mmCIF file of C-alpha atoms in Angstrom:
data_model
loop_
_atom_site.group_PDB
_atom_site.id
_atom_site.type_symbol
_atom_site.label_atom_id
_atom_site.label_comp_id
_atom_site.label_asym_id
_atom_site.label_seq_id
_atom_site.Cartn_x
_atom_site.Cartn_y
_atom_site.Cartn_z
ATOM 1 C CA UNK A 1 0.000 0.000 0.000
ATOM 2 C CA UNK A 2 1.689 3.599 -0.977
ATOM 3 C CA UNK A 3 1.500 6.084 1.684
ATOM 4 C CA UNK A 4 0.062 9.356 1.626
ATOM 5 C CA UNK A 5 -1.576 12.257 3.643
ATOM 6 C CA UNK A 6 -4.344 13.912 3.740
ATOM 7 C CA UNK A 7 -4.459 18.063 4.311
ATOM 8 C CA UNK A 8 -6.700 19.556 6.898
ATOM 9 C CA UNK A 9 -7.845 22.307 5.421
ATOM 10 C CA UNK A 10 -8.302 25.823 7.883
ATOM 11 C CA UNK A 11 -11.657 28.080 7.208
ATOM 12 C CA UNK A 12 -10.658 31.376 6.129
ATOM 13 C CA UNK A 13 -12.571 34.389 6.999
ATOM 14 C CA UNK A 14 -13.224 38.094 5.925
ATOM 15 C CA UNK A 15 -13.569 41.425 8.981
ATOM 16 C CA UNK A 16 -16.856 40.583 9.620
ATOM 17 C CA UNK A 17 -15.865 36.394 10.178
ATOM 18 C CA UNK A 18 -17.866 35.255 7.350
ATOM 19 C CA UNK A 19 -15.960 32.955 5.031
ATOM 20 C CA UNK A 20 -14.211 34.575 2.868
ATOM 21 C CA UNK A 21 -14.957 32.400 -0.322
ATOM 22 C CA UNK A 22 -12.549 34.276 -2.821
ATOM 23 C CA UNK A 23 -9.478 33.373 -0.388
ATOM 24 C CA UNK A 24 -10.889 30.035 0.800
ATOM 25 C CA UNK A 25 -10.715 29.334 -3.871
ATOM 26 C CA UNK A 26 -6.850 30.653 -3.530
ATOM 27 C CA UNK A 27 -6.164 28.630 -0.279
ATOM 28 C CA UNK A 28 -7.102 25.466 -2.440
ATOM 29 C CA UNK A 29 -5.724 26.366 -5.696
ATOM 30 C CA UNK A 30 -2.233 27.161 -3.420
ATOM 31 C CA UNK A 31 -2.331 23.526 -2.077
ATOM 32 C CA UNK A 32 -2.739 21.831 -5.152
ATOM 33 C CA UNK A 33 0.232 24.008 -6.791
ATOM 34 C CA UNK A 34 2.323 23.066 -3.966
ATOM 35 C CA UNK A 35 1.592 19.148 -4.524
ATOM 36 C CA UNK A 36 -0.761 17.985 -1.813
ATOM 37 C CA UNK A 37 -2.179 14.654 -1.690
ATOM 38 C CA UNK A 38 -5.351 14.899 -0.101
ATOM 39 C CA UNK A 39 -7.660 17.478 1.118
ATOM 40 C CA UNK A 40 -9.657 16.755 4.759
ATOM 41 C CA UNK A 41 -12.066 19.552 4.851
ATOM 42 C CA UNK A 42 -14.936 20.291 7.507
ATOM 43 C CA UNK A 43 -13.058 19.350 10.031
ATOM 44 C CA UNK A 44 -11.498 20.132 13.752
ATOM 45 C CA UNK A 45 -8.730 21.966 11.703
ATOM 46 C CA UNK A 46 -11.571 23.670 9.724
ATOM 47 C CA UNK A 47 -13.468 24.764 12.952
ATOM 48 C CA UNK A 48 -16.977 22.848 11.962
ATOM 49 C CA UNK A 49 -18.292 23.120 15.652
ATOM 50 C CA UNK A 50 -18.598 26.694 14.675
ATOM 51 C CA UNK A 51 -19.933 26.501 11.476
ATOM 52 C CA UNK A 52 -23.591 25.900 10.283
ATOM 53 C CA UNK A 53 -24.081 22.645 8.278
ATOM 54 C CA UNK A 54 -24.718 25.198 5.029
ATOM 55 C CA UNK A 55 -21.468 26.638 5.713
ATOM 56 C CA UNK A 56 -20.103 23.271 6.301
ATOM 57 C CA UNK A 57 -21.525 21.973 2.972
ATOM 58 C CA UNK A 58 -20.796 25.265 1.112
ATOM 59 C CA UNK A 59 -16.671 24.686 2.430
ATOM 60 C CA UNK A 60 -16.833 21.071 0.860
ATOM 61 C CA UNK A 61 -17.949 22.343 -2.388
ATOM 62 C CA UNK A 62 -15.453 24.863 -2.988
ATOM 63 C CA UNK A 63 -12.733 22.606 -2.032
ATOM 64 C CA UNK A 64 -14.773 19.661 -4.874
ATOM 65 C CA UNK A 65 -14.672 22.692 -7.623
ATOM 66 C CA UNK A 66 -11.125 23.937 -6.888
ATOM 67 C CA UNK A 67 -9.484 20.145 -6.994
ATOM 68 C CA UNK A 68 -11.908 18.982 -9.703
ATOM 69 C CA UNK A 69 -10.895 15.307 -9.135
ATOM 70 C CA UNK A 70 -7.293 16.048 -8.594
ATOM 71 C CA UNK A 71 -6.872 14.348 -5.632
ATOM 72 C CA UNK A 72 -8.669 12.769 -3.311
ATOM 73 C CA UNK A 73 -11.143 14.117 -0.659
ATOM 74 C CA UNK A 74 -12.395 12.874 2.780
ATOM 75 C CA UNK A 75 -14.539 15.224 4.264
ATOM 76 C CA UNK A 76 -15.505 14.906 7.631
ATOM 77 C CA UNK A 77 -19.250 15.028 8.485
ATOM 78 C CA UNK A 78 -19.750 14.720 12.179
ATOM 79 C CA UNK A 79 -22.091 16.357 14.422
ATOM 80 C CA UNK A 80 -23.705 15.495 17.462
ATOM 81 C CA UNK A 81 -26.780 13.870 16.821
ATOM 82 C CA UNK A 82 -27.376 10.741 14.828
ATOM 83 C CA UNK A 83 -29.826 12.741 12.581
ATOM 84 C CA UNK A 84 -28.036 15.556 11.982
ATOM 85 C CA UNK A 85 -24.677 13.667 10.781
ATOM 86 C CA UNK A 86 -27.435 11.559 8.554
ATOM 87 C CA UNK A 87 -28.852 14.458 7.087
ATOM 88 C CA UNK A 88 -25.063 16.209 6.329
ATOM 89 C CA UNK A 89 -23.759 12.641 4.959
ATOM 90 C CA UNK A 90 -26.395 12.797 2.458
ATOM 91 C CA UNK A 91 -25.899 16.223 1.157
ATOM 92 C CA UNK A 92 -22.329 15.626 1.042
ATOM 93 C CA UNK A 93 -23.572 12.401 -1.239
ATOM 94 C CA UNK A 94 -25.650 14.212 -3.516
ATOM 95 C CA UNK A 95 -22.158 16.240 -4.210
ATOM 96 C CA UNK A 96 -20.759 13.083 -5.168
ATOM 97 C CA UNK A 97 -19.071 12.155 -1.801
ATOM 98 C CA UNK A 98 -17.927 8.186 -1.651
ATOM 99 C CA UNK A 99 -16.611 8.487 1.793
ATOM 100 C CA UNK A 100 -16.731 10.430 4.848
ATOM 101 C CA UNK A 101 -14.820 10.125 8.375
ATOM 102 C CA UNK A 102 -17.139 10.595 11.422
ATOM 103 C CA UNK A 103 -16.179 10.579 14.862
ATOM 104 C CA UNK A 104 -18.455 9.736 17.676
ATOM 105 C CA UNK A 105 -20.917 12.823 18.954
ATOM 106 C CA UNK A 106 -19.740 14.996 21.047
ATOM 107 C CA UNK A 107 -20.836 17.307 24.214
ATOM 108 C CA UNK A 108 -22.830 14.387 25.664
ATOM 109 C CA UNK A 109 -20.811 11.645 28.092
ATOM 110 C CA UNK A 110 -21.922 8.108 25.892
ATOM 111 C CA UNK A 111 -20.997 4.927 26.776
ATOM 112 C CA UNK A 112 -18.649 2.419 24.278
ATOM 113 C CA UNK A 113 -22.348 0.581 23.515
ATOM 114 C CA UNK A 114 -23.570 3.669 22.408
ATOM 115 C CA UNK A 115 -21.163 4.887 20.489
ATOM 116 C CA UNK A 116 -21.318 1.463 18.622
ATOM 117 C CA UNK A 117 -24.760 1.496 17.822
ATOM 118 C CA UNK A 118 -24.186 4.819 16.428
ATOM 119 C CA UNK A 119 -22.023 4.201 13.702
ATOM 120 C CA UNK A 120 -24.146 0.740 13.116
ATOM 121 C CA UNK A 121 -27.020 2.568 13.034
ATOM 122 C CA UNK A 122 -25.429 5.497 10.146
ATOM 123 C CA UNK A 123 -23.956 2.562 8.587
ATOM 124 C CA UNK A 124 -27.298 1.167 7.682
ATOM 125 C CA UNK A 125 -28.687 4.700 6.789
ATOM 126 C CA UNK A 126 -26.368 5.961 4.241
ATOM 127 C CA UNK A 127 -24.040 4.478 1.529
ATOM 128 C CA UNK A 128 -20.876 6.133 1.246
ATOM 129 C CA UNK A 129 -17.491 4.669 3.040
ATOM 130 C CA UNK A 130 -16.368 5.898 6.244
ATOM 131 C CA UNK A 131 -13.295 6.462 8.402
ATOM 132 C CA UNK A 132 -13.759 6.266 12.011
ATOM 133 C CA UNK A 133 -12.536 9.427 13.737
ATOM 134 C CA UNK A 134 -11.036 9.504 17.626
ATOM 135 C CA UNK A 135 -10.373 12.455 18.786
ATOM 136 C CA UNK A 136 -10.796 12.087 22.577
ATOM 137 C CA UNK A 137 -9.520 15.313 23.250
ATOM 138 C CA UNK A 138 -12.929 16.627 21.472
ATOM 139 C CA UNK A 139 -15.658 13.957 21.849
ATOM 140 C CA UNK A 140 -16.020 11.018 23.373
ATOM 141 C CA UNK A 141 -13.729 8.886 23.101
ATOM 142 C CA UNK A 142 -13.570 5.409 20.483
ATOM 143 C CA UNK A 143 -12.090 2.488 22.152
ATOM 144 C CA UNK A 144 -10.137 0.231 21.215
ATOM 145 C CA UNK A 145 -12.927 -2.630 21.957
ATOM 146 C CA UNK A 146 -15.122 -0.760 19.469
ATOM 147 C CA UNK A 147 -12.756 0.087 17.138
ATOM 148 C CA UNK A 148 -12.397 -3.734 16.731
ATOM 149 C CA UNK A 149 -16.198 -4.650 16.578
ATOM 150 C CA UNK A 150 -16.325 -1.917 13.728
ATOM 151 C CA UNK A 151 -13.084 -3.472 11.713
ATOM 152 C CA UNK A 152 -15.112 -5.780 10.008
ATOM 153 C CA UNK A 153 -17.802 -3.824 8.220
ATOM 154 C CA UNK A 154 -17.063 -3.396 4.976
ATOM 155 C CA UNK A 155 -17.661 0.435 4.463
ATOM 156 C CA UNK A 156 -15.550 1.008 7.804
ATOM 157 C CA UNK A 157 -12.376 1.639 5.250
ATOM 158 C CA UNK A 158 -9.699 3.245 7.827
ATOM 159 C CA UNK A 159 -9.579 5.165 10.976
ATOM 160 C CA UNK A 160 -7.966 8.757 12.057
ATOM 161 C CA UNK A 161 -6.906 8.668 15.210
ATOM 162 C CA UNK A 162 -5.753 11.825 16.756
ATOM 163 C CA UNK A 163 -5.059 10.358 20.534
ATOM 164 C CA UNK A 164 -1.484 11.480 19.880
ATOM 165 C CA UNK A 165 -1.095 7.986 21.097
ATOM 166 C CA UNK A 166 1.361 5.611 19.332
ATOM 167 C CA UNK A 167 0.350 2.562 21.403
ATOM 168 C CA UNK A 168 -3.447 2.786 20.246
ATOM 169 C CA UNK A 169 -2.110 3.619 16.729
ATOM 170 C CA UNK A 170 0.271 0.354 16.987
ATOM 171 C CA UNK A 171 -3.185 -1.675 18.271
ATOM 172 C CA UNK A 172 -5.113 -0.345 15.270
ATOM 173 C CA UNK A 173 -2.317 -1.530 12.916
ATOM 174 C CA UNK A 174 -1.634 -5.264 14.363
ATOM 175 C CA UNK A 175 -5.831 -5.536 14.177
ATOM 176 C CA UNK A 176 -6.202 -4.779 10.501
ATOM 177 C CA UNK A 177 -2.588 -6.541 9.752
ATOM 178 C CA UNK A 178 -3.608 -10.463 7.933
ATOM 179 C CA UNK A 179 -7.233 -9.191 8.324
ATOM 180 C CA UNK A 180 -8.294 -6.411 6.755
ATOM 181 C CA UNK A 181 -4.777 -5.337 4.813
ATOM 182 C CA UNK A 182 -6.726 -2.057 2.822
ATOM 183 C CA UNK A 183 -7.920 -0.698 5.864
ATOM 184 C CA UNK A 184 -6.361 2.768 6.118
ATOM 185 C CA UNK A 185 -4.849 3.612 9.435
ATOM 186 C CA UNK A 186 -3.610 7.303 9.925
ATOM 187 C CA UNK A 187 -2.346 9.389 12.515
ATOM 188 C CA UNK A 188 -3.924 13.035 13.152
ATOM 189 C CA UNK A 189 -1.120 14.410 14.902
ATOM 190 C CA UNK A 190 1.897 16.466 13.552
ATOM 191 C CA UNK A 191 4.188 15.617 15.692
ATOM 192 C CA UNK A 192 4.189 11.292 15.218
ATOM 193 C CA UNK A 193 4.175 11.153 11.356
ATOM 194 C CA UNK A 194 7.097 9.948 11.134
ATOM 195 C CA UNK A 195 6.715 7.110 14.112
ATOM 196 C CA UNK A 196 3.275 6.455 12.727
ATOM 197 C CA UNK A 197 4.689 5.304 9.088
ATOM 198 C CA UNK A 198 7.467 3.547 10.839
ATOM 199 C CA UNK A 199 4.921 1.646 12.535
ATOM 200 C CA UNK A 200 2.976 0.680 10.003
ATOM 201 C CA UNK A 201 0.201 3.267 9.382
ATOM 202 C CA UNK A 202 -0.808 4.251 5.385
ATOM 203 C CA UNK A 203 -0.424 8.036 6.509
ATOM 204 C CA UNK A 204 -1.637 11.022 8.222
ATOM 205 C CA UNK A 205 -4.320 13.804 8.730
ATOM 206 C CA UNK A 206 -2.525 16.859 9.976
ATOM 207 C CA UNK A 207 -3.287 20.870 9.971
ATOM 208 C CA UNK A 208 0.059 21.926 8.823
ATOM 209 C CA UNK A 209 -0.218 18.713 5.996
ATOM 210 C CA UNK A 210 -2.517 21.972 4.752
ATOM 211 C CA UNK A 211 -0.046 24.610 5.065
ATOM 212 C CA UNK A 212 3.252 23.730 4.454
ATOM 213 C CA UNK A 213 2.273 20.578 1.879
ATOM 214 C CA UNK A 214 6.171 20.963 0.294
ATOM 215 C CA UNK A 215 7.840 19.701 3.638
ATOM 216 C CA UNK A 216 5.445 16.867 4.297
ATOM 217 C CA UNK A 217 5.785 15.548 0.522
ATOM 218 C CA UNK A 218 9.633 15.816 1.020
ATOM 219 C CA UNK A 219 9.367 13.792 4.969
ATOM 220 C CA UNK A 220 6.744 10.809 2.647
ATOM 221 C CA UNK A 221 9.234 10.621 -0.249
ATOM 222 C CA UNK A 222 12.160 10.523 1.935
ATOM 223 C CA UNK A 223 11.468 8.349 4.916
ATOM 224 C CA UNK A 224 11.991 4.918 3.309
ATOM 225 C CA UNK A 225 15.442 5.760 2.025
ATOM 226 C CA UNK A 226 17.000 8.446 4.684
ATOM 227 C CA UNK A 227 15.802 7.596 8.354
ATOM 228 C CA UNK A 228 18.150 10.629 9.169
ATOM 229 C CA UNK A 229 16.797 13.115 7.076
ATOM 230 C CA UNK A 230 13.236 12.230 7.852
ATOM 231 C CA UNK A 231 13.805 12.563 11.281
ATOM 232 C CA UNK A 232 14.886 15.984 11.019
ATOM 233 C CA UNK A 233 12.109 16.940 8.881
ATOM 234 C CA UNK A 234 10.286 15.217 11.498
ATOM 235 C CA UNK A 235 12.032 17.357 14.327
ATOM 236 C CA UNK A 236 11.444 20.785 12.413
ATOM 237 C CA UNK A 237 7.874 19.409 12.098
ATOM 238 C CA UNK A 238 6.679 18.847 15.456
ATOM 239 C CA UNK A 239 8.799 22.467 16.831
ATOM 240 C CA UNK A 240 6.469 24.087 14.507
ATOM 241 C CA UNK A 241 3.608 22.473 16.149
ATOM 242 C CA UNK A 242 4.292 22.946 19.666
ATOM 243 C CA UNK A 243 4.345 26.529 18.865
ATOM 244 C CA UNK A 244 1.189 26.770 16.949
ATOM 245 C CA UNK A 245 -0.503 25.037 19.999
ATOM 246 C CA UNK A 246 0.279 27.511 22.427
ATOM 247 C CA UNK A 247 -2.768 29.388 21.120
ATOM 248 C CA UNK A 248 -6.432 28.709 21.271
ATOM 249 C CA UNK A 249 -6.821 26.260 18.533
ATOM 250 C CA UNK A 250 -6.614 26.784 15.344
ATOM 251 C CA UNK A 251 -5.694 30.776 15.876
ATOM 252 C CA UNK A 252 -2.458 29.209 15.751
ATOM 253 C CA UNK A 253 -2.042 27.522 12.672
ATOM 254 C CA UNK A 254 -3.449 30.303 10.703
ATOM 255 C CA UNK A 255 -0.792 32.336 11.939
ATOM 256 C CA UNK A 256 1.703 29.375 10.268
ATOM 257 C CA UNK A 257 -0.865 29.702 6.832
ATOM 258 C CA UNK A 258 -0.570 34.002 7.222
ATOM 259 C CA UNK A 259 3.154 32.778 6.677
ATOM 260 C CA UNK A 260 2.280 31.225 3.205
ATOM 261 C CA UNK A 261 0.619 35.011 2.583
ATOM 262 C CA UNK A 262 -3.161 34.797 3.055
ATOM 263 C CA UNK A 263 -4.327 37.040 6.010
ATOM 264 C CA UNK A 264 -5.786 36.548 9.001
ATOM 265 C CA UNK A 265 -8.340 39.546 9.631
ATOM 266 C CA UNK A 266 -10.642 37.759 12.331
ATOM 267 C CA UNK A 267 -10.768 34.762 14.357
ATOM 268 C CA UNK A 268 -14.392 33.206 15.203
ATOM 269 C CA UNK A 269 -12.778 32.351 18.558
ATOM 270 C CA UNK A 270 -13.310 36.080 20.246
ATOM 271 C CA UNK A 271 -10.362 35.476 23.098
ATOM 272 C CA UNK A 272 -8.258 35.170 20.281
ATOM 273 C CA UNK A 273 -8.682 38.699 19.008
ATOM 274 C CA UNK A 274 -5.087 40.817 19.692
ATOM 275 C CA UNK A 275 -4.309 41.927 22.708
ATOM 276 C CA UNK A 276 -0.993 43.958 24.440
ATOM 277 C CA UNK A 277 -1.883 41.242 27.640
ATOM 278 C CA UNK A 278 -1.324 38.256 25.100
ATOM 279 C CA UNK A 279 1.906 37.539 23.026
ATOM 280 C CA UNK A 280 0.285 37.516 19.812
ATOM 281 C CA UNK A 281 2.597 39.663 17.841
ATOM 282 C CA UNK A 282 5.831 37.228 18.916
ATOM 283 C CA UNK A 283 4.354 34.477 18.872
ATOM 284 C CA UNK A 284 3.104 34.990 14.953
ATOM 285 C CA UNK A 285 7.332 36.088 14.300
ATOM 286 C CA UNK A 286 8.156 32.266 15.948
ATOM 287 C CA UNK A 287 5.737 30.631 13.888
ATOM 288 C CA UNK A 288 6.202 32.447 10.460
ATOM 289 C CA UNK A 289 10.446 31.891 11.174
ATOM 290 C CA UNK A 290 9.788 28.069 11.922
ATOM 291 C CA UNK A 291 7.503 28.061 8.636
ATOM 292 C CA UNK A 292 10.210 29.919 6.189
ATOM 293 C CA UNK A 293 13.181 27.647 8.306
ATOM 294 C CA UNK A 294 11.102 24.155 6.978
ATOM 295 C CA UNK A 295 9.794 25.918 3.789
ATOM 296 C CA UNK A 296 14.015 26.240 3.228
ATOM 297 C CA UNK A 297 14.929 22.715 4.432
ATOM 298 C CA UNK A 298 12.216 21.334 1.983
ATOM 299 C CA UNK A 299 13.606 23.704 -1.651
ATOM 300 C CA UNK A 300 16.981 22.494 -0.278
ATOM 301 C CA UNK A 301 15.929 19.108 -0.364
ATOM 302 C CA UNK A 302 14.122 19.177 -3.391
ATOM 303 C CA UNK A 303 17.312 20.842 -5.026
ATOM 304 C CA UNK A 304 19.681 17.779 -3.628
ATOM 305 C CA UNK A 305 17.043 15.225 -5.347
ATOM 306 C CA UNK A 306 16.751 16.417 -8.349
#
């Protein structure tokens, strides 16, 4: 199975924090010129909590019109009620949608049993494939026990699992291993990509996959034949991280994207807004130096391999 990624793609908004469609087109268009290999919209990254399903549904088809088939898509279509998720899976299907990832609903405390019969129960209402989503650090959580009861089903095609947990990860993959071989297992978190393909996984779901595309290419095409080199990609990767998480998410990684030249007028979380109490304007110089220092590490190593 080749390995691959899959971008999580930010929600871009005007002054007034409306989407800002025009940039949201360029944002797109600026992935695909840079080479990326998948596009995860309406998700965590893209702030969906905060969005209405229309907006939701109106993100998804800008990103369908701007890769027209390119490469593939995986949007994420969770909310958190059974009908609701039902009701956004099949608008995303009448856009010609063949899989979504969903993770379990979120806000209200559910037991394992519960969150089984949920996907069981959206399994046998809709058609598309899915890819389970855990994201404990969000919803409720998707154990392992589940996860496993789940494997079987024939549209459960992969899982995303942002526990930042490379035990669980290392469970998923031995499960699936001389059972179901295509099942897709993927990290969500920056900073294990390179453990994660080490380990087995088929790739990764990552914010900055949909920022700095170039240096994640270079860390895939690289891994297999320079441990060394990965691992400093790898390195540069997760320092880059660590910073953008020291603000609310995703204020931060949108100050790594404002890097890449689209700006950042308004934030739809209000705390966020700039402040002389908060260290807004350093910490946006530390992350747009730690995106131009990997944005330079990847041209070098694009130079050296060709």
């Amino acid at each position: 199975m080749d390995h691959s990624y899959y971008a999580a793609i930010l929600t871009l908004y005007d002054k007034s924090c409306n989407i800002n469609e025009t940039q949201q087109r360029e944002y797109i268009r600026f992935l695909l010129e840079k080479g990326v290999r998948g596009f995860f919209p309406c998700g965590t990254t893209g702030e969906y909590t905060t969005l209405s399903q229309k907006e939701n549904l109106r993100l998804l088809q800008i990103v369908l019109e701007e890769n027209n088939g390119n490469t593939p898509v995986i949007p994420c279509a969770s909310t958190a009620s059974f009908h609701n998720t039902v009701e956004l899976i099949e608008e995303m299907e009448k856009m010609g949608v063949e899989e979504v990832s969903i993770c379990p609903p979120y806000y209200t405390p559910l037991k394992q049993r519960d969150i089984l019969d949920y996907y069981q129960c959206i399994l046998d209402a809709v058609k598309v494939n899915i890819y389970l989503y855990n994201i404990p650090g969000f919803t409720n959580p998707l154990s392992y026990e589940t996860f496993e009861r789940l494997l079987d089903h024939e549209r459960i095609v992969g899982i995303k699992d942002s526990s930042g947990n490379m035990k669980t990860i290392s469970r998923y993959v031995a499960a699936k291993s001389g059972r179901k071989d295509s099942f897709k297992v993927m990290t969500g978190t920056d900073e294990m990509i390179l453990p994660a393909l080490s380990g087995g996984c088929f790739g990764s779901v990552s914010a900055l996959s949909g920022i700095i595309p170039e240096v994640h290419n270079l860390l895939y095409d690289t891994y297999r034949t320079d441990m060394a080199y990965a691992g400093r990609i790898q390195t540069g990767i997760a320092r880059l991280a660590m910073e953008c998480e020291n603000y609310i998410f995703p204020v931060g990684y949108k100050f790594a994207l404002e890097a890449r030249g689209f700006a950042m007028p308004a934030f739809r979380q209000n705390v966020a807004e700039y402040s002389k109490e908060n260290d807004y304007g350093a910490g946006r110089e530390r992350i747009h130096t730690l995106v131009k220092e990997l944005l330079t590490m990847a041209e070098t190593g694009m130079e050296a391999a060709s």
